[in-house]
Amino acid sequence: AAPKLLQQAFISGFKPIAMAEFWYGDSPLLEVRKHNFYYPACRGRCEPILRHMLQGMNVEDNPLDLVGEGVESNKSSSLDIVFEDEFIMAVNKPNEMLSTPGRHQEYSVYTIIKERYPSATGPLLVHRLDMSTSGVLLIAKDKDSHQILQEQFINRTVKKRYTALLEGLFDNREEKGFIDLPLALDYLNRPMQKVDYNEGKAAQTFYEVVETDLDKNRTRVHFYPKTGRTHQLRVHAAHEQGLNLPIVGDDIYGQRNERLHLHADFIEFLHPVTNKTMTFSVKTPF
């Protein structure tokens, strides 16, 4: 729609000042679209055309191109160490900090740890959190420990819990349940994910309601992901076949707020050397 509107404006001799697209009506079956929510033009088809049409005009930077560039301010914030020994460490990653270096931003949890332990071997990070997600992140200081911990994630013996604040109330939904919606990358709208029953990868999440705030029209839940797909919890929360309640502050599947209200607050696994059960929890900041 955006290229066609611009074309008509140019043909008519108008000078566009501002433009926005919002979804009207019911959500499609596979994608996450909410009535009256604003969404960017599709990246696969519309964006290349818009870049050409808007050349020479005074336009704002594409916010999707700036992902990761705003985390420079986090360099002044120390990375909280939850636990550390000779083989592993657990840190509390702040929101808006990358787990690993991105396309536009090198600064990340990985670069911090690598600078601190230059002789450490292996990939270091055992798993990742989205840039906007805060919480406990597990790190292995050597290749062997990393491999052992990775096997626990692959075998799904690691227990994880996330706390999220959802926009809206549960109404007639079960307050405890299981979401099973396979996910695949939406190639025309990167980095968005979509539900895909034909080519999507299995994505499964247990959930339970913790608290309901009638005054603010919000619901606090715990998520227990069985799998670890990209944006899994965000899509399972927002999709109409999931909870149909986007996470507060989700600027991809919901509406922008001061932050994404999703926090990894608990993890349990076996120590790669001692084989003892290790349990870490970090306080939810919202």
Short mmCIF file of C-alpha atoms in Angstrom, two decimals:
data_model
loop_
_atom_site.label_atom_id
_atom_site.label_comp_id
_atom_site.label_asym_id
_atom_site.label_seq_id
_atom_site.Cartn_x
_atom_site.Cartn_y
_atom_site.Cartn_z
CA ALA A 1 0.00 0.00 0.00
CA ALA A 2 2.76 2.48 0.87
CA PRO A 3 4.44 2.59 -2.58
CA LYS A 4 1.05 3.03 -4.29
CA LEU A 5 0.06 5.88 -1.97
CA LEU A 6 3.39 7.62 -2.54
CA GLN A 7 3.12 7.16 -6.29
CA GLN A 8 -0.31 8.78 -6.32
CA ALA A 9 0.97 11.65 -4.17
CA PHE A 10 3.90 12.30 -6.52
CA ILE A 11 1.66 12.10 -9.61
CA SER A 12 -0.68 14.65 -8.01
CA GLY A 13 2.21 16.97 -7.18
CA PHE A 14 1.87 16.54 -3.43
CA LYS A 15 4.78 16.57 -1.00
CA PRO A 16 4.40 13.76 1.59
CA ILE A 17 4.95 14.97 5.16
CA ALA A 18 4.23 11.81 7.15
CA MET A 19 2.76 8.39 6.55
CA ALA A 20 1.96 5.34 8.65
CA GLU A 21 0.32 1.99 8.04
CA PHE A 22 -1.90 0.22 10.55
CA TRP A 23 -3.78 -3.07 10.49
CA TYR A 24 -7.56 -2.93 10.33
CA GLY A 25 -9.74 -5.94 11.09
CA ASP A 26 -9.13 -9.51 12.15
CA SER A 27 -5.64 -10.98 12.36
CA PRO A 28 -4.54 -13.27 9.50
CA LEU A 29 -4.21 -16.95 10.27
CA LEU A 30 -0.41 -17.23 10.30
CA GLU A 31 0.98 -13.76 11.05
CA VAL A 32 0.63 -11.56 14.11
CA ARG A 33 -1.45 -8.50 13.26
CA LYS A 34 -3.55 -6.58 15.78
CA HIS A 35 -6.45 -4.28 14.95
CA ASN A 36 -5.36 -0.61 14.93
CA PHE A 37 -1.70 -1.48 15.60
CA TYR A 38 0.95 0.16 13.41
CA TYR A 39 3.32 -2.00 11.35
CA PRO A 40 6.24 -1.23 9.01
CA ALA A 41 6.08 -1.86 5.29
CA CYS A 42 7.18 -5.37 4.32
CA ARG A 43 10.96 -5.64 4.03
CA GLY A 44 11.01 -8.08 1.12
CA ARG A 45 8.87 -6.26 -1.43
CA CYS A 46 7.97 -2.73 -0.32
CA GLU A 47 11.20 -1.64 1.36
CA PRO A 48 13.43 -1.75 -1.76
CA ILE A 49 10.82 0.25 -3.69
CA LEU A 50 10.41 2.76 -0.87
CA ARG A 51 14.17 3.30 -0.60
CA HIS A 52 14.17 4.27 -4.28
CA MET A 53 11.04 6.42 -4.10
CA LEU A 54 12.21 8.34 -1.03
CA GLN A 55 15.68 9.19 -2.33
CA GLY A 56 16.44 12.87 -1.90
CA MET A 57 13.71 13.36 0.70
CA ASN A 58 14.30 14.22 4.35
CA VAL A 59 13.24 11.02 6.10
CA GLU A 60 14.07 9.46 9.44
CA ASP A 61 16.43 6.50 9.64
CA ASN A 62 14.83 3.09 9.32
CA PRO A 63 14.55 1.89 12.96
CA LEU A 64 14.96 -1.74 11.85
CA ASP A 65 18.36 -0.84 10.40
CA LEU A 66 19.42 0.61 13.75
CA VAL A 67 18.82 -2.51 15.82
CA GLY A 68 21.77 -2.90 18.15
CA GLU A 69 23.14 0.61 17.67
CA GLY A 70 21.38 2.02 20.70
CA VAL A 71 23.17 -0.24 23.16
CA GLU A 72 26.29 1.89 23.32
CA SER A 73 24.91 3.50 26.48
CA ASN A 74 25.06 0.12 28.19
CA LYS A 75 28.87 0.26 28.07
CA SER A 76 28.74 2.35 31.21
CA SER A 77 26.66 -0.33 32.95
CA SER A 78 28.46 -3.24 34.57
CA LEU A 79 27.39 -6.76 33.64
CA ASP A 80 26.02 -8.28 36.84
CA ILE A 81 27.68 -11.59 37.69
CA VAL A 82 25.18 -14.02 39.23
CA PHE A 83 27.67 -16.88 39.68
CA GLU A 84 31.21 -17.69 38.65
CA ASP A 85 33.71 -20.49 39.13
CA GLU A 86 36.62 -21.92 37.15
CA PHE A 87 34.42 -23.45 34.46
CA ILE A 88 31.19 -21.49 34.09
CA MET A 89 29.54 -18.20 34.91
CA ALA A 90 26.01 -16.83 34.87
CA VAL A 91 25.30 -13.16 34.17
CA ASN A 92 22.22 -10.98 34.35
CA LYS A 93 21.96 -9.46 30.87
CA PRO A 94 20.31 -6.04 30.77
CA ASN A 95 17.64 -5.36 28.18
CA GLU A 96 18.80 -3.69 24.96
CA MET A 97 22.17 -5.41 25.10
CA LEU A 98 23.10 -7.95 22.44
CA SER A 99 24.09 -11.46 23.48
CA THR A 100 26.54 -11.75 20.57
CA PRO A 101 27.86 -9.15 18.10
CA GLY A 102 25.32 -8.02 15.53
CA ARG A 103 25.46 -6.63 12.02
CA HIS A 104 25.63 -3.00 13.18
CA GLN A 105 26.91 -3.37 16.72
CA GLU A 106 29.96 -5.25 18.02
CA TYR A 107 29.46 -4.51 21.72
CA SER A 108 27.70 -7.44 23.42
CA VAL A 109 27.84 -9.88 26.32
CA TYR A 110 30.22 -11.99 24.24
CA THR A 111 32.69 -9.13 23.67
CA ILE A 112 32.60 -8.20 27.36
CA ILE A 113 33.39 -11.77 28.44
CA LYS A 114 36.01 -12.27 25.73
CA GLU A 115 37.80 -9.11 26.81
CA ARG A 116 37.70 -10.23 30.42
CA TYR A 117 38.87 -13.78 29.65
CA PRO A 118 40.94 -13.61 26.43
CA SER A 119 42.29 -17.14 26.91
CA ALA A 120 38.84 -18.72 27.25
CA THR A 121 38.12 -21.36 24.59
CA GLY A 122 34.95 -22.29 22.78
CA PRO A 123 31.90 -20.18 21.83
CA LEU A 124 31.52 -18.93 25.45
CA LEU A 125 27.75 -18.31 25.37
CA VAL A 126 25.78 -21.51 25.87
CA HIS A 127 22.50 -19.93 24.74
CA ARG A 128 21.20 -16.48 23.77
CA LEU A 129 18.57 -13.97 24.74
CA ASP A 130 16.97 -11.48 22.36
CA MET A 131 18.51 -8.03 22.61
CA SER A 132 15.31 -6.65 24.18
CA THR A 133 15.03 -9.50 26.70
CA SER A 134 16.80 -9.26 30.05
CA GLY A 135 17.76 -12.01 32.45
CA VAL A 136 20.10 -14.83 33.33
CA LEU A 137 22.52 -15.97 30.63
CA LEU A 138 24.84 -18.97 30.93
CA ILE A 139 28.50 -18.89 29.84
CA ALA A 140 31.12 -21.66 29.61
CA LYS A 141 34.79 -20.73 29.94
CA ASP A 142 36.16 -23.71 28.03
CA LYS A 143 35.17 -25.79 25.03
CA ASP A 144 34.50 -29.01 26.95
CA SER A 145 32.18 -27.34 29.47
CA HIS A 146 30.35 -25.62 26.61
CA GLN A 147 29.78 -28.92 24.81
CA ILE A 148 28.41 -30.61 27.93
CA LEU A 149 26.04 -27.74 28.64
CA GLN A 150 24.96 -27.57 25.01
CA GLU A 151 24.00 -31.24 25.14
CA GLN A 152 21.74 -30.49 28.11
CA PHE A 153 19.97 -27.79 26.09
CA ILE A 154 19.67 -30.12 23.08
CA ASN A 155 18.25 -32.89 25.28
CA ARG A 156 15.91 -30.33 26.90
CA THR A 157 16.95 -31.17 30.45
CA VAL A 158 17.63 -27.51 31.29
CA LYS A 159 14.76 -25.87 33.17
CA LYS A 160 14.05 -22.23 32.29
CA ARG A 161 11.43 -19.75 33.38
CA TYR A 162 10.57 -16.33 31.96
CA THR A 163 8.34 -13.67 33.47
CA ALA A 164 6.33 -11.50 31.11
CA LEU A 165 3.78 -8.72 31.42
CA LEU A 166 1.01 -9.02 28.83
CA GLU A 167 -1.16 -6.28 27.37
CA GLY A 168 -4.71 -7.26 28.31
CA LEU A 169 -6.63 -9.78 30.41
CA PHE A 170 -7.17 -13.51 29.91
CA ASP A 171 -10.98 -13.43 29.76
CA ASN A 172 -12.14 -17.02 29.16
CA ARG A 173 -8.73 -18.59 28.57
CA GLU A 174 -7.26 -21.24 30.82
CA GLU A 175 -4.88 -19.69 33.36
CA LYS A 176 -2.43 -22.55 32.92
CA GLY A 177 -1.76 -24.37 29.69
CA PHE A 178 0.41 -25.37 26.74
CA ILE A 179 1.02 -23.56 23.43
CA ASP A 180 2.13 -25.57 20.40
CA LEU A 181 2.61 -23.31 17.35
CA PRO A 182 5.43 -24.13 14.86
CA LEU A 183 7.41 -21.08 13.77
CA ALA A 184 9.28 -20.02 10.64
CA LEU A 185 11.00 -16.84 9.52
CA ASP A 186 8.74 -14.43 7.65
CA TYR A 187 11.13 -13.76 4.76
CA LEU A 188 9.23 -10.69 3.56
CA ASN A 189 9.19 -9.16 7.05
CA ARG A 190 12.53 -9.98 8.69
CA PRO A 191 13.11 -10.43 11.60
CA MET A 192 9.46 -11.31 12.24
CA GLN A 193 8.47 -14.93 12.72
CA LYS A 194 5.19 -16.49 11.63
CA VAL A 195 3.21 -19.60 12.43
CA ASP A 196 3.85 -22.18 9.70
CA TYR A 197 2.30 -25.64 10.00
CA ASN A 198 4.00 -26.90 6.83
CA GLU A 199 7.63 -25.77 7.08
CA GLY A 200 7.86 -24.29 10.59
CA LYS A 201 10.01 -25.76 13.35
CA ALA A 202 8.37 -27.10 16.49
CA ALA A 203 7.85 -24.40 19.13
CA GLN A 204 6.24 -25.33 22.43
CA THR A 205 5.65 -23.31 25.59
CA PHE A 206 4.01 -23.97 28.95
CA TYR A 207 2.47 -20.94 30.66
CA GLU A 208 0.70 -19.98 33.86
CA VAL A 209 -0.93 -16.78 35.07
CA VAL A 210 0.78 -15.22 38.08
CA GLU A 211 -1.16 -12.01 38.60
CA THR A 212 -3.94 -9.95 36.99
CA ASP A 213 -3.99 -6.15 37.19
CA LEU A 214 -7.53 -5.01 36.42
CA ASP A 215 -6.68 -1.32 36.81
CA LYS A 216 -3.87 -1.39 34.23
CA ASN A 217 -5.51 -4.11 32.08
CA ARG A 218 -2.39 -6.26 32.22
CA THR A 219 -1.56 -9.88 33.07
CA ARG A 220 1.67 -11.22 34.54
CA VAL A 221 2.60 -14.73 33.44
CA HIS A 222 5.37 -17.27 33.72
CA PHE A 223 6.59 -18.95 30.53
CA TYR A 224 8.35 -22.33 30.56
CA PRO A 225 9.68 -22.87 27.01
CA LYS A 226 10.15 -26.46 25.95
CA THR A 227 11.91 -25.36 22.76
CA GLY A 228 14.00 -22.27 22.03
CA ARG A 229 12.97 -20.74 18.71
CA THR A 230 13.61 -17.13 17.73
CA HIS A 231 10.89 -14.86 19.18
CA GLN A 232 9.05 -17.96 20.43
CA LEU A 233 7.59 -16.42 23.57
CA ARG A 234 6.76 -13.15 21.83
CA VAL A 235 4.81 -14.88 19.06
CA HIS A 236 3.14 -17.39 21.37
CA ALA A 237 1.96 -14.50 23.51
CA ALA A 238 0.71 -12.28 20.68
CA HIS A 239 -0.68 -14.76 18.14
CA GLU A 240 -4.45 -15.27 18.20
CA GLN A 241 -3.95 -19.04 18.40
CA GLY A 242 -1.63 -18.52 21.37
CA LEU A 243 -2.57 -16.19 24.21
CA ASN A 244 -3.64 -13.37 21.86
CA LEU A 245 -2.06 -10.89 24.29
CA PRO A 246 1.20 -9.25 23.14
CA ILE A 247 3.97 -8.66 25.64
CA VAL A 248 4.05 -5.09 26.91
CA GLY A 249 6.63 -3.10 24.96
CA ASP A 250 6.95 -5.57 22.08
CA ASP A 251 7.74 -3.24 19.18
CA ILE A 252 7.56 -6.09 16.65
CA TYR A 253 4.39 -7.99 17.58
CA GLY A 254 2.69 -5.41 19.79
CA GLN A 255 3.25 -1.76 20.66
CA ARG A 256 6.39 0.09 21.67
CA ASN A 257 6.88 0.92 25.35
CA GLU A 258 9.84 1.90 27.53
CA ARG A 259 11.10 -1.70 27.26
CA LEU A 260 10.08 -5.23 26.34
CA HIS A 261 8.58 -6.68 29.52
CA LEU A 262 10.15 -10.12 29.17
CA HIS A 263 12.75 -11.37 31.65
CA ALA A 264 14.57 -14.71 31.99
CA ASP A 265 14.46 -15.03 35.77
CA PHE A 266 15.30 -18.70 36.44
CA ILE A 267 17.51 -21.49 35.09
CA GLU A 268 18.46 -24.95 36.41
CA PHE A 269 21.03 -27.36 34.93
CA LEU A 270 23.79 -29.80 35.88
CA HIS A 271 27.29 -28.41 36.39
CA PRO A 272 29.48 -29.65 33.51
CA VAL A 273 32.30 -30.77 35.84
CA THR A 274 30.83 -31.53 39.27
CA ASN A 275 27.48 -32.76 37.90
CA LYS A 276 25.75 -30.96 40.76
CA THR A 277 22.37 -29.31 40.20
CA MET A 278 22.86 -25.57 39.70
CA THR A 279 19.94 -23.18 40.18
CA PHE A 280 20.09 -19.45 39.52
CA SER A 281 17.37 -16.84 39.72
CA VAL A 282 17.44 -13.08 39.15
CA LYS A 283 14.81 -10.58 40.21
CA THR A 284 12.37 -9.37 37.58
CA PRO A 285 12.90 -5.61 37.08
CA PHE A 286 9.26 -4.79 36.28
#
